Amino acid sequence: LGIGKEENQFKPQILLKNERILLSSCGGQHSMFYIESKKLYVMGDNDFGQLGTGDIKERLTAHLLIEGEEIKSISCGKAHSM
């Protein structure tokens, strides 16, 4: 979920205040979202490198992956992202 916890959450959670999310996608155990200020964040399991961080370390909080690039679409699969 990106809030630093592994337990199930049953209520909506705020990740970023005052930011408009333009794109979002959820995969098997990971997610990503792109915000209006041209930042792409990833979070979740990374056993197969699906977060694109260059390692296989899971991210329990939103991790900034790309900044300053215009992105048209994003997609998360079971163990991959595009």
mmCIF file of C-alpha atoms in Angstrom:
data_model
loop_
_atom_site.group_PDB
_atom_site.id
_atom_site.type_symbol
_atom_site.label_atom_id
_atom_site.label_comp_id
_atom_site.label_asym_id
_atom_site.label_seq_id
_atom_site.Cartn_x
_atom_site.Cartn_y
_atom_site.Cartn_z
ATOM 1 C CA LEU A 1 0.000 0.000 0.000
ATOM 2 C CA GLY A 2 2.951 2.305 0.495
ATOM 3 C CA ILE A 3 2.296 3.483 4.060
ATOM 4 C CA GLY A 4 5.083 1.456 5.680
ATOM 5 C CA LYS A 5 2.941 -1.397 7.033
ATOM 6 C CA GLU A 6 2.509 -5.001 5.930
ATOM 7 C CA GLU A 7 -0.874 -5.536 7.640
ATOM 8 C CA ASN A 8 -4.116 -5.337 5.648
ATOM 9 C CA GLN A 9 -5.714 -1.891 5.704
ATOM 10 C CA PHE A 10 -9.491 -1.626 5.629
ATOM 11 C CA LYS A 11 -9.830 2.157 5.271
ATOM 12 C CA PRO A 12 -8.440 4.509 2.593
ATOM 13 C CA GLN A 13 -5.012 5.919 3.428
ATOM 14 C CA ILE A 14 -3.374 9.197 2.351
ATOM 15 C CA LEU A 15 0.004 8.748 0.661
ATOM 16 C CA LEU A 16 0.707 12.252 -0.642
ATOM 17 C CA LYS A 17 -1.147 15.422 0.296
ATOM 18 C CA ASN A 18 -1.901 18.132 -2.265
ATOM 19 C CA GLU A 19 -0.808 16.011 -5.240
ATOM 20 C CA ARG A 20 -3.064 14.971 -8.118
ATOM 21 C CA ILE A 21 -2.592 11.358 -9.252
ATOM 22 C CA LEU A 22 -2.787 11.113 -13.042
ATOM 23 C CA LEU A 23 -2.018 7.398 -13.531
ATOM 24 C CA SER A 24 -2.060 4.376 -11.248
ATOM 25 C CA SER A 25 -1.687 0.620 -11.614
ATOM 26 C CA CYS A 26 -1.661 -2.368 -9.270
ATOM 27 C CA GLY A 27 0.116 -5.666 -9.895
ATOM 28 C CA GLY A 28 0.279 -8.968 -8.039
ATOM 29 C CA GLN A 29 1.925 -7.504 -4.931
ATOM 30 C CA HIS A 30 3.148 -4.094 -6.094
ATOM 31 C CA SER A 31 1.773 -0.754 -7.294
ATOM 32 C CA MET A 32 2.858 2.429 -9.019
ATOM 33 C CA PHE A 33 1.403 5.889 -9.516
ATOM 34 C CA TYR A 34 2.331 8.987 -11.500
ATOM 35 C CA ILE A 35 1.482 12.449 -10.180
ATOM 36 C CA GLU A 36 0.899 15.825 -11.808
ATOM 37 C CA SER A 37 4.361 17.100 -10.805
ATOM 38 C CA LYS A 38 5.899 14.468 -13.155
ATOM 39 C CA LYS A 39 6.994 11.973 -10.495
ATOM 40 C CA LEU A 40 6.554 8.195 -10.716
ATOM 41 C CA TYR A 41 6.390 6.301 -7.429
ATOM 42 C CA VAL A 42 6.603 2.519 -6.930
ATOM 43 C CA MET A 43 5.932 0.355 -3.883
ATOM 44 C CA GLY A 44 5.471 -3.238 -2.786
ATOM 45 C CA ASP A 45 7.172 -6.576 -3.407
ATOM 46 C CA ASN A 46 10.187 -6.590 -5.699
ATOM 47 C CA ASP A 47 11.261 -10.265 -5.787
ATOM 48 C CA PHE A 48 11.608 -10.174 -9.588
ATOM 49 C CA GLY A 49 12.813 -6.573 -9.916
ATOM 50 C CA GLN A 50 9.310 -5.473 -10.942
ATOM 51 C CA LEU A 51 9.703 -2.078 -9.272
ATOM 52 C CA GLY A 52 12.528 -1.114 -11.637
ATOM 53 C CA THR A 53 14.835 0.009 -8.827
ATOM 54 C CA GLY A 54 17.808 -2.124 -9.912
ATOM 55 C CA ASP A 55 17.567 -4.437 -6.898
ATOM 56 C CA ILE A 56 15.114 -6.915 -5.360
ATOM 57 C CA LYS A 57 14.442 -5.033 -2.101
ATOM 58 C CA GLU A 58 10.746 -4.538 -1.295
ATOM 59 C CA ARG A 59 9.533 -0.995 -0.690
ATOM 60 C CA LEU A 60 6.931 -0.574 2.070
ATOM 61 C CA THR A 61 6.627 3.156 1.402
ATOM 62 C CA ALA A 62 6.223 5.048 -1.872
ATOM 63 C CA HIS A 63 9.653 5.148 -3.575
ATOM 64 C CA LEU A 64 10.396 7.886 -6.133
ATOM 65 C CA LEU A 65 11.577 6.122 -9.297
ATOM 66 C CA ILE A 66 11.390 8.755 -12.061
ATOM 67 C CA GLU A 67 11.177 12.533 -11.851
ATOM 68 C CA GLY A 68 10.728 15.181 -14.537
ATOM 69 C CA GLU A 69 9.659 12.855 -17.363
ATOM 70 C CA GLU A 70 6.269 12.981 -19.057
ATOM 71 C CA ILE A 71 4.684 9.529 -18.860
ATOM 72 C CA LYS A 72 1.664 8.567 -20.972
ATOM 73 C CA SER A 73 0.749 5.203 -19.398
ATOM 74 C CA ILE A 74 1.852 2.707 -16.753
ATOM 75 C CA SER A 75 0.997 -0.935 -16.200
ATOM 76 C CA CYS A 76 1.728 -3.489 -13.490
ATOM 77 C CA GLY A 77 1.409 -7.229 -14.074
ATOM 78 C CA LYS A 78 1.799 -10.145 -11.700
ATOM 79 C CA ALA A 79 5.594 -9.802 -11.532
ATOM 80 C CA HIS A 80 6.467 -6.997 -13.955
ATOM 81 C CA SER A 81 5.822 -3.310 -14.663
ATOM 82 C CA MET A 82 5.911 -1.086 -17.722
#
